[in-house]
CSV table of C-alpha atoms and ligand atoms in Angstrom, one decimal:
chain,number,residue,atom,x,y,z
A,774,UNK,CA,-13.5,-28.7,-106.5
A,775,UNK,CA,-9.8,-28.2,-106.5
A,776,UNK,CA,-7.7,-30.4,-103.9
A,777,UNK,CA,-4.3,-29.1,-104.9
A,778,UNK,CA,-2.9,-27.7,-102.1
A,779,UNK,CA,-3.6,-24.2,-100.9
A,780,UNK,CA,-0.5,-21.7,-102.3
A,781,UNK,CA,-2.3,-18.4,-101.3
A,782,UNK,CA,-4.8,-18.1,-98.2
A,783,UNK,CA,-6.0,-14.6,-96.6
A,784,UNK,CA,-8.8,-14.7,-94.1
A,785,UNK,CA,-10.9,-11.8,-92.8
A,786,UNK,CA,-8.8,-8.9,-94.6
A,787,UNK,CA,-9.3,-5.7,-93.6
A,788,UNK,CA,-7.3,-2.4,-94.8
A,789,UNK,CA,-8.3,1.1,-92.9
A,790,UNK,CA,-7.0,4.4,-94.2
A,791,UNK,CA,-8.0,6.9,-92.1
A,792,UNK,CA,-11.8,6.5,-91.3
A,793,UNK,CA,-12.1,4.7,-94.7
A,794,UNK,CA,-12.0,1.2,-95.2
A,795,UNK,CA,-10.4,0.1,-98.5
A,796,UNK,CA,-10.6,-3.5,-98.3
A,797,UNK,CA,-13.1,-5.4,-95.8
A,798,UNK,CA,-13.1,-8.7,-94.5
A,799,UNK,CA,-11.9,-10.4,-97.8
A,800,UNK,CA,-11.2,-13.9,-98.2
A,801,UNK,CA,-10.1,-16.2,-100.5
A,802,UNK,CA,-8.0,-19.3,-101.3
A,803,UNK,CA,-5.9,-20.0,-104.5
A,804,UNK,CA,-4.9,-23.4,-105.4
A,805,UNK,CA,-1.2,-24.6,-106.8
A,806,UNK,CA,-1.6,-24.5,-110.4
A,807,UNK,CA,-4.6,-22.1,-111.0
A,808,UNK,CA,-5.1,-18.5,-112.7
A,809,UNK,CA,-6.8,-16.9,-109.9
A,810,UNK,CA,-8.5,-13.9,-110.7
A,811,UNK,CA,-9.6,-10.7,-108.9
A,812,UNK,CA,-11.7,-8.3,-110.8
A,813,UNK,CA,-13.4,-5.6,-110.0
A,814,UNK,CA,-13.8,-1.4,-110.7
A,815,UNK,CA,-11.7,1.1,-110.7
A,816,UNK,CA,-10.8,1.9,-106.8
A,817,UNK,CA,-12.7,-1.2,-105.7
A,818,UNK,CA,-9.3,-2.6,-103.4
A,819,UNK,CA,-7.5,-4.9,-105.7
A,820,UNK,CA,-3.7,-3.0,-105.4
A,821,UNK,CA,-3.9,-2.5,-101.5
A,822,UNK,CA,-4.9,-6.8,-101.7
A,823,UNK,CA,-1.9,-7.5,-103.4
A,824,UNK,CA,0.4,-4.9,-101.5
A,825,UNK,CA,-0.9,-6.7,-98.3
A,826,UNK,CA,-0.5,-10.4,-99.9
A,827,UNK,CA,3.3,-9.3,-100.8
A,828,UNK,CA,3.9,-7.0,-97.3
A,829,UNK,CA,4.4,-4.2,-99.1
A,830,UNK,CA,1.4,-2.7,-96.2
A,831,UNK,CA,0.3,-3.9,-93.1
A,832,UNK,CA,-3.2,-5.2,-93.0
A,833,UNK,CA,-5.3,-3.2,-90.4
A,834,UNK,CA,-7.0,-6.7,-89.8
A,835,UNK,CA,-6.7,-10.3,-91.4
A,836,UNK,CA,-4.3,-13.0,-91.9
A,837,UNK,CA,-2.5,-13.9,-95.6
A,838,UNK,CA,-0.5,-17.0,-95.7
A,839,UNK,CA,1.3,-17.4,-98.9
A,840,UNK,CA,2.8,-21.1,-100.0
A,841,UNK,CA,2.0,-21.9,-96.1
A,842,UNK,CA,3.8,-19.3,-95.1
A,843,UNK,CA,2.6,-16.2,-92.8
A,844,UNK,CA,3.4,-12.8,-94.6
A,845,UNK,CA,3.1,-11.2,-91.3
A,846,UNK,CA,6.6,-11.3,-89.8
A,847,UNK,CA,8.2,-14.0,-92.5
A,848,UNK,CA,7.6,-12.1,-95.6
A,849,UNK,CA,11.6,-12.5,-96.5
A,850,UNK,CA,11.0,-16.5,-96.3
A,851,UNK,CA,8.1,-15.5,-99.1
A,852,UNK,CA,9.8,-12.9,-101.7
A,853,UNK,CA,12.5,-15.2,-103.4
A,854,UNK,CA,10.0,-17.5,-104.1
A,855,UNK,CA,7.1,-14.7,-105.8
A,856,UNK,CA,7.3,-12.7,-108.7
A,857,UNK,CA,5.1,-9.3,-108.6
A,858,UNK,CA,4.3,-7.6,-111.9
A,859,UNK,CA,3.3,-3.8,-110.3
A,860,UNK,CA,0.6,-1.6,-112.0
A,861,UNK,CA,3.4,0.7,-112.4
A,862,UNK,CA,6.2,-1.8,-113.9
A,863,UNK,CA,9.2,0.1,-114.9
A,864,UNK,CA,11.3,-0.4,-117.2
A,865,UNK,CA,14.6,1.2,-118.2
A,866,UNK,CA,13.6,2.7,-122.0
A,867,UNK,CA,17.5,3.5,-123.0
A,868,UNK,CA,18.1,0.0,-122.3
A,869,UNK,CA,17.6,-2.8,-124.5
A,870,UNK,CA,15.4,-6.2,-123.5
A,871,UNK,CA,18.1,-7.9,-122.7
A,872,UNK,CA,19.8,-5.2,-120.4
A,873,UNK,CA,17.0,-4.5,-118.8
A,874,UNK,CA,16.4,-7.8,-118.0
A,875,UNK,CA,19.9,-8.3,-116.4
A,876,UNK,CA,19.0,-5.1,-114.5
A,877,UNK,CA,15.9,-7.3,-112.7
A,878,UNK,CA,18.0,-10.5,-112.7
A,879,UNK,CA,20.6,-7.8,-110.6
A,880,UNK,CA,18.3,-6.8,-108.1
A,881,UNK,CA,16.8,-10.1,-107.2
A,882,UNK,CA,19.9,-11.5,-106.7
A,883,UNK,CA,20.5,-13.9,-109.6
A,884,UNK,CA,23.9,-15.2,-109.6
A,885,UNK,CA,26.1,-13.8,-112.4
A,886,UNK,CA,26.9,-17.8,-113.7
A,887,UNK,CA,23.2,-18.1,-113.5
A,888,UNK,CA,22.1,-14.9,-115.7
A,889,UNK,CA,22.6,-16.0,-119.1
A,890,UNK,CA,20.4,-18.8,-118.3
A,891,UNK,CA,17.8,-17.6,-116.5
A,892,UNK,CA,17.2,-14.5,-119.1
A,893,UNK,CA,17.1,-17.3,-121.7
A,894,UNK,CA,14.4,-19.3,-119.8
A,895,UNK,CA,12.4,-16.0,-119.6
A,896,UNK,CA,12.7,-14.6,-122.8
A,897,UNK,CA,11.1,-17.7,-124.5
A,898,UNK,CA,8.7,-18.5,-121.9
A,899,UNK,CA,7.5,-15.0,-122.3
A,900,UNK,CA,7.9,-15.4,-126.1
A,901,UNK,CA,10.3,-12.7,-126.6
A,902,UNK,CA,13.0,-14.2,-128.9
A,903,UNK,CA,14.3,-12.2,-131.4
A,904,UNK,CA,14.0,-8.8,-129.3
A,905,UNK,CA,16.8,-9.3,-127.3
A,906,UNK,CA,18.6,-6.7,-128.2
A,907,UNK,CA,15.4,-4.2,-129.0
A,908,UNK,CA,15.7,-1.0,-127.4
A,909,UNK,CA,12.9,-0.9,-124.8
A,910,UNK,CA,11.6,2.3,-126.2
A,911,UNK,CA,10.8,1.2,-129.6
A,912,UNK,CA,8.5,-2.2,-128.5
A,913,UNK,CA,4.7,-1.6,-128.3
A,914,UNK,CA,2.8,-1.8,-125.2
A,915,UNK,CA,2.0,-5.4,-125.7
A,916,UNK,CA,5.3,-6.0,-126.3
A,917,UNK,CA,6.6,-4.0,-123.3
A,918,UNK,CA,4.0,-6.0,-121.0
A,919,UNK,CA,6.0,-9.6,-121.9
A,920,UNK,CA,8.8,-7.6,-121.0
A,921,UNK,CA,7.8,-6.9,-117.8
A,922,UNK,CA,6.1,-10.2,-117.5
A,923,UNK,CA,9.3,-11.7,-118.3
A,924,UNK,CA,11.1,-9.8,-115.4
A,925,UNK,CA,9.1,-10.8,-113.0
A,926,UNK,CA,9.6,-14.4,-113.7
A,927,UNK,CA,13.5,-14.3,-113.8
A,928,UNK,CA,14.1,-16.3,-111.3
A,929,UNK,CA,11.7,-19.2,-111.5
A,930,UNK,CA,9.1,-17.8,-109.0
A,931,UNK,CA,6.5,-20.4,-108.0
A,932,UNK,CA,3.4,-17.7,-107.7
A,933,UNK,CA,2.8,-14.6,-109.8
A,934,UNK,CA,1.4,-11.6,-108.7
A,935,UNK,CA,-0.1,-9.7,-111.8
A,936,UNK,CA,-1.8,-6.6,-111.1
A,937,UNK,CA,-3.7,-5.0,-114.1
A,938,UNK,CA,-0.7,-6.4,-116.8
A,939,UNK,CA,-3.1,-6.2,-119.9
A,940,UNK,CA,-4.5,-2.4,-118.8
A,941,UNK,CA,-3.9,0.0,-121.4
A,942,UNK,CA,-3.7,-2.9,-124.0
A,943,UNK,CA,-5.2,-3.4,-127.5
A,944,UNK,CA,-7.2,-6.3,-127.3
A,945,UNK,CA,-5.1,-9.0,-129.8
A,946,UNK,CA,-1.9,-8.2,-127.2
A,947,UNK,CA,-4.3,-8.7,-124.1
A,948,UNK,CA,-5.2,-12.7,-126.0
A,949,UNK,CA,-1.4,-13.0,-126.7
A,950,UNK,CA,-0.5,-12.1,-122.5
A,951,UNK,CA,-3.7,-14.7,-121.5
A,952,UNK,CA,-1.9,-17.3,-123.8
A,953,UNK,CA,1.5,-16.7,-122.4
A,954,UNK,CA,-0.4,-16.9,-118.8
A,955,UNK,CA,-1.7,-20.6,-119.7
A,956,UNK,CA,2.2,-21.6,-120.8
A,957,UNK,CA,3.4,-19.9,-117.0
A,958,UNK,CA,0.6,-22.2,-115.2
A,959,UNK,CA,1.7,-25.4,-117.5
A,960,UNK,CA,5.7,-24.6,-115.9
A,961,UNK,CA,3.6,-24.9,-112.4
A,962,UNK,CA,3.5,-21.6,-111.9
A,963,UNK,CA,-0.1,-20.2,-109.5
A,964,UNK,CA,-0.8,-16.9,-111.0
A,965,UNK,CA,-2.9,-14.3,-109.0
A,966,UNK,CA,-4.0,-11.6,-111.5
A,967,UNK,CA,-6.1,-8.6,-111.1
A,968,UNK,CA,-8.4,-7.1,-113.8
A,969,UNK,CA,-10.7,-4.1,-114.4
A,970,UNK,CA,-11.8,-6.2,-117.6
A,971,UNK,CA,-14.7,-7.8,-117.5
A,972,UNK,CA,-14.4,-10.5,-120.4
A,973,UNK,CA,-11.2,-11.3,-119.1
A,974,UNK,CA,-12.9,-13.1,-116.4
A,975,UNK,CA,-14.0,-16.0,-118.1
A,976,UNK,CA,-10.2,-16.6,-118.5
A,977,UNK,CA,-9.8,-17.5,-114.8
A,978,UNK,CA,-10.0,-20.9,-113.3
A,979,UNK,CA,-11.4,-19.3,-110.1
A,980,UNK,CA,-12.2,-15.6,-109.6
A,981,UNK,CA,-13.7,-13.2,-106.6
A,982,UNK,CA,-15.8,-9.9,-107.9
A,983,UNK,CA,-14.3,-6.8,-105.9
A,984,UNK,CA,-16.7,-3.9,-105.0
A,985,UNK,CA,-15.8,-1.0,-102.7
A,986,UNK,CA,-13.6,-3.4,-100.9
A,987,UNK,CA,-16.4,-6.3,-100.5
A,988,UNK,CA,-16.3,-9.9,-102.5
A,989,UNK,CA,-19.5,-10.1,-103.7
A,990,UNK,CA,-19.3,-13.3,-106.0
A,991,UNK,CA,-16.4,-16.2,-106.0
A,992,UNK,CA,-16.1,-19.5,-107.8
A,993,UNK,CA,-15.3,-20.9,-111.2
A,994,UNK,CA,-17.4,-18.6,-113.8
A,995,UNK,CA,-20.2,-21.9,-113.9
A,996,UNK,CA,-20.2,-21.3,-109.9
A,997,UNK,CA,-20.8,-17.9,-110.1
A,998,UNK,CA,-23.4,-18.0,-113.1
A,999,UNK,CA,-25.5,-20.7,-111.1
A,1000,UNK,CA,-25.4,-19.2,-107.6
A,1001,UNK,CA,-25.9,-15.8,-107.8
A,1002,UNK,CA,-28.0,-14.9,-111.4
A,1003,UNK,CA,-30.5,-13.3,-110.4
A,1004,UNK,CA,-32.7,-14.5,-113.7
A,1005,UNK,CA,-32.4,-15.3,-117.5
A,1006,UNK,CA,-30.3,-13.0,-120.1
A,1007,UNK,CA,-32.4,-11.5,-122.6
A,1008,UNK,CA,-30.2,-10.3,-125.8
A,1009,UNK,CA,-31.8,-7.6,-128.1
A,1010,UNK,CA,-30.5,-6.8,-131.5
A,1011,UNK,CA,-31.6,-3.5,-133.0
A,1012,UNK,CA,-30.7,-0.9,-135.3
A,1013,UNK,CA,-31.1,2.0,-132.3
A,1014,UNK,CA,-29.8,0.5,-129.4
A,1015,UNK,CA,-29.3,3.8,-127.6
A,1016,UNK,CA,-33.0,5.0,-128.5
A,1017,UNK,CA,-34.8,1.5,-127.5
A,1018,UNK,CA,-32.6,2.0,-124.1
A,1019,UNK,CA,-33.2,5.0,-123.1
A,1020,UNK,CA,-37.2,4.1,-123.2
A,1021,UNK,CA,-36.4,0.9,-121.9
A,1022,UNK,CA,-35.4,2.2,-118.7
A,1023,UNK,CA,-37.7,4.7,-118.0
A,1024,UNK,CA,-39.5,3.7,-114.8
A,1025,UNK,CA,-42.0,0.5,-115.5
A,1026,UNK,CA,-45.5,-0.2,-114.3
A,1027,UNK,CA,-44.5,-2.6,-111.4
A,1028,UNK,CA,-48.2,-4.3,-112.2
A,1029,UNK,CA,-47.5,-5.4,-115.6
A,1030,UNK,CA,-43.8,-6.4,-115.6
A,1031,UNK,CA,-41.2,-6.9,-113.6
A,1032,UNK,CA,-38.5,-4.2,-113.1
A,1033,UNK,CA,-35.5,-4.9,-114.3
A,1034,UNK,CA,-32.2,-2.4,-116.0
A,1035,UNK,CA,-31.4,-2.7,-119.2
A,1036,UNK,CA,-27.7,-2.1,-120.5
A,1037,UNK,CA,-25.6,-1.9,-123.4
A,1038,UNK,CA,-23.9,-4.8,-124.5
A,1039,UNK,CA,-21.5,-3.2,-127.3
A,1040,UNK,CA,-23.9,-2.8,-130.0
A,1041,UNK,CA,-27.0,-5.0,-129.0
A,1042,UNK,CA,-29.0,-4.5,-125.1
A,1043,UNK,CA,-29.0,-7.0,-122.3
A,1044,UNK,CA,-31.4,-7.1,-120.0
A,1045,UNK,CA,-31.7,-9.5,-116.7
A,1046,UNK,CA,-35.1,-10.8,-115.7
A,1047,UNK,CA,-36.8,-12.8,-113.7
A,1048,UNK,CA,-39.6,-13.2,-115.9
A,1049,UNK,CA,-38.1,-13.6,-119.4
A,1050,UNK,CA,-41.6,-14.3,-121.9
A,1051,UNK,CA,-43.6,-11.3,-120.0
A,1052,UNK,CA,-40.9,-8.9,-120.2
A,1053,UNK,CA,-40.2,-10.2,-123.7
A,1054,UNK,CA,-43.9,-9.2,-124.8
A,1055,UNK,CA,-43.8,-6.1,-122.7
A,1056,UNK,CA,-40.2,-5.2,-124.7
A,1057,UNK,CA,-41.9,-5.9,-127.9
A,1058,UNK,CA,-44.8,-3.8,-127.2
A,1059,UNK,CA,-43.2,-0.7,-126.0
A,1060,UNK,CA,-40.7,-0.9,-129.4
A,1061,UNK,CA,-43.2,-1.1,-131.4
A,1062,UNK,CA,-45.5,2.1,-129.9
A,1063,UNK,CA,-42.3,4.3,-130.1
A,1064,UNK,CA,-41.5,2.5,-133.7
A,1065,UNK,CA,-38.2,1.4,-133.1
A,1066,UNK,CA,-37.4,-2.0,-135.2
A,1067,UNK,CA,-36.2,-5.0,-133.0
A,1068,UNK,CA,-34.4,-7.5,-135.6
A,1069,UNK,CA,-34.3,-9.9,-132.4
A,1070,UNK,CA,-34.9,-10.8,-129.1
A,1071,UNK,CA,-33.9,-13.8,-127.2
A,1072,UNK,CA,-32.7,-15.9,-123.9
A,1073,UNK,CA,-28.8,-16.0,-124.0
A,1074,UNK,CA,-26.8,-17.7,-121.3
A,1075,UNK,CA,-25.3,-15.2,-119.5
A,1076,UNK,CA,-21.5,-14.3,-119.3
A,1077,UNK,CA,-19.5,-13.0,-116.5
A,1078,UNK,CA,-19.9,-9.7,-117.4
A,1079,UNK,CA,-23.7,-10.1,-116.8
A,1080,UNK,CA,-23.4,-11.6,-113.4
A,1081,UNK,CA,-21.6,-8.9,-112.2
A,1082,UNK,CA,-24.0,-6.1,-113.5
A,1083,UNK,CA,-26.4,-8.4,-111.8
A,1084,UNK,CA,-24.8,-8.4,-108.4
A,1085,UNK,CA,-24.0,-4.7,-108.5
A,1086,UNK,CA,-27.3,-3.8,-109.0
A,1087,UNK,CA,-28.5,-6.0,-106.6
A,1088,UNK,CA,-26.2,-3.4,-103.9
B,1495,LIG,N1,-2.3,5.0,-99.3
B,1495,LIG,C1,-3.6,5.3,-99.4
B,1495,LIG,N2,-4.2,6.2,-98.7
B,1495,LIG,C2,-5.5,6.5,-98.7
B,1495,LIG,N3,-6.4,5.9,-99.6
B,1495,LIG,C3,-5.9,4.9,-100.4
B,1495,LIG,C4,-4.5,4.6,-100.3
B,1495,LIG,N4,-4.3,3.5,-101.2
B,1495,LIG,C5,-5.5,3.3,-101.8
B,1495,LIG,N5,-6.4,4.1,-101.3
B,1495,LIG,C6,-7.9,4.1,-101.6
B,1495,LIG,O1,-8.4,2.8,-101.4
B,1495,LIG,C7,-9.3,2.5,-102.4
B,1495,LIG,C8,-8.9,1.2,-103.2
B,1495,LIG,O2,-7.7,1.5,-103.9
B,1495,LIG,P1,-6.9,0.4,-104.8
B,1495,LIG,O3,-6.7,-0.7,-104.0
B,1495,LIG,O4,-5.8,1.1,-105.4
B,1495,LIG,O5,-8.1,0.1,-105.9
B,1495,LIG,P2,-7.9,-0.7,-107.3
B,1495,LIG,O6,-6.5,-1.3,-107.4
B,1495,LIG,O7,-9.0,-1.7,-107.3
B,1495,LIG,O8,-8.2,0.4,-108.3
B,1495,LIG,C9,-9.4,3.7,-103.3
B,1495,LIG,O9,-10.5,4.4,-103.0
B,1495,LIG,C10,-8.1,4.4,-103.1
B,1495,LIG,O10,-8.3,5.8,-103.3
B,1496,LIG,MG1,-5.1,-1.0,-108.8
């Protein structure tokens, strides 16, 4: 359990647009000093969390407090003290990496005696030495994400707000940004980050699961693997994954095994059951009467990504 103190607290969240709930009854606590994480699909209510967390819109019910502070009504005590990395970041691509840092370091207010300084604490904390005078337009995406990273923590912001900063990313940049992350939390900083990438969960000290605007798993990633797998993790390795799960998950004689859903797991199948020998002998025999090789089957402990197959399923 995590005693630091509490830096981020919403309770009973709702978010209503129109007759159509976005977000619903969602809460959660972040610790000082933690990468909280909050993954979930594609439209599942992760931006219109954040927006409410930084009172960019009004919650249709709920409370946020936000370094013990109520966003409702005292958000300006909040903002010099948060940095927000948007889904939509912009930067100015006819300016350089140091201009357009300057730009940011404008707009929040820095002090001009204070620039210099501040851009220099940035720019190495987010590992960008030696670009300074790069022309925005010409760094990669990964490259363009520190930048961006590194505005948002111009002026020494004691929580981060990160929503989807490695989407759109090739995977060695999206390591490099988790990396830079682990410096940010060593400088004190509580990150909040949102993700639509599952193996980025494991990453997080603590994470919720999102789904059409529910939490339906929160924890560390032990927590979550022991409280709400619904059975073991069998892994198959075979040379016609695609074949094997298309018969797979044709509909089972309830009688002889139980049901489960089998899914691909980049090249090889995973499949969660509650009865892990009888669905391994059931497995074997239906390869073998459709003659598809299986090089392997097995038990495998189960990632994140598992679990939260598992729970969606399970809705
Ligand atoms: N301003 C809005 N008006 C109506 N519906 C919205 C608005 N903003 C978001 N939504 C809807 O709310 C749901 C959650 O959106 P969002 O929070 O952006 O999801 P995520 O960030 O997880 O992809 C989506 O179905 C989206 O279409
Ligand atoms: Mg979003």
């Amino acid at each position: 359990m995590n005693t630091n103190p509490t830096t981020i607290r919403a309770s009973k969240l709702v978010k209503k647009f129109g007759d159509f709930t976005a977000v619903n009854q969602v809460s959660f606590e972040v610790h000082s000093g933690e990468i909280f994480g909050f993954l979930g699909p594609n439209g599942s209510g992760k931006t219109t969390t954040i927006r409410m967390m930084l009172g960019l819109v009004p919650p249709t019910a709920g409370e946020i407090e936000v370094l013990g502070i109520p966003v409702d009504g005292q958000i300006r005590k909040i903002l010099p003290r948060i940095g927000y990395m948007s889904q939509q970041f912009s930067l100015y691509s006819d300016l350089n990496v140091t201009q357009n840092l300057v730009f940011y370091g404008q707009a929040y207010g820095i002090n001009p005696s204070e620039m210099k300084e501040k851009i220099s604490y940035a720019i190495s904390l987010a590992g960008l030495e030696g670009y300074e005078g790069s022309p925005t337009k010409d760094l990669s995406g990964g490259w363009r994400q520190r930048l961006a990273l590194s505005a948002a923590i111009l002026h020494h912001p004691e929580v981060l707000f990160l929503d989807e900063p490695t989407a759109g990313v090739d995977p060695v940049s999206r390591r490099e940004f988790w990396d830079l992350l682990y410096k940010l939390v060593e400088e004190g900083i509580t990150v909040f980050i949102t993700t639509h990438y599952m193996d980025e969960a494991e990453h997080c000290h603590r994470l919720a699961f999102i789904q059409r605007g529910e939490i339906i798993a929160r924890g560390t990633s032990s927590e979550i693997k022991d409280q709400t797998m619904p059975g073991e993790v069998l892994e198959i390795h075979t040379p016609h994954p695609q074949r094997l799960l298309n018969i797979l998950n044709l509909p089972k004689d309830s009688e002889k095994i139980p049901e489960f859903k089998a899914e691909l797991y980049g090249s090889m199948i995973h499949i969660i059951t509650p009865q892990a020998n009888k669905t391994i002998q059931e497995i074997k025999k239906t390869a073998k009467a459709s003659d598809i090789l299986i090089d392997s089957i097995a038990v495998v402990e189960p990632t994140l990504e598992d679990v939260f197959i598992a729970c969606m399923q399970e809705r």
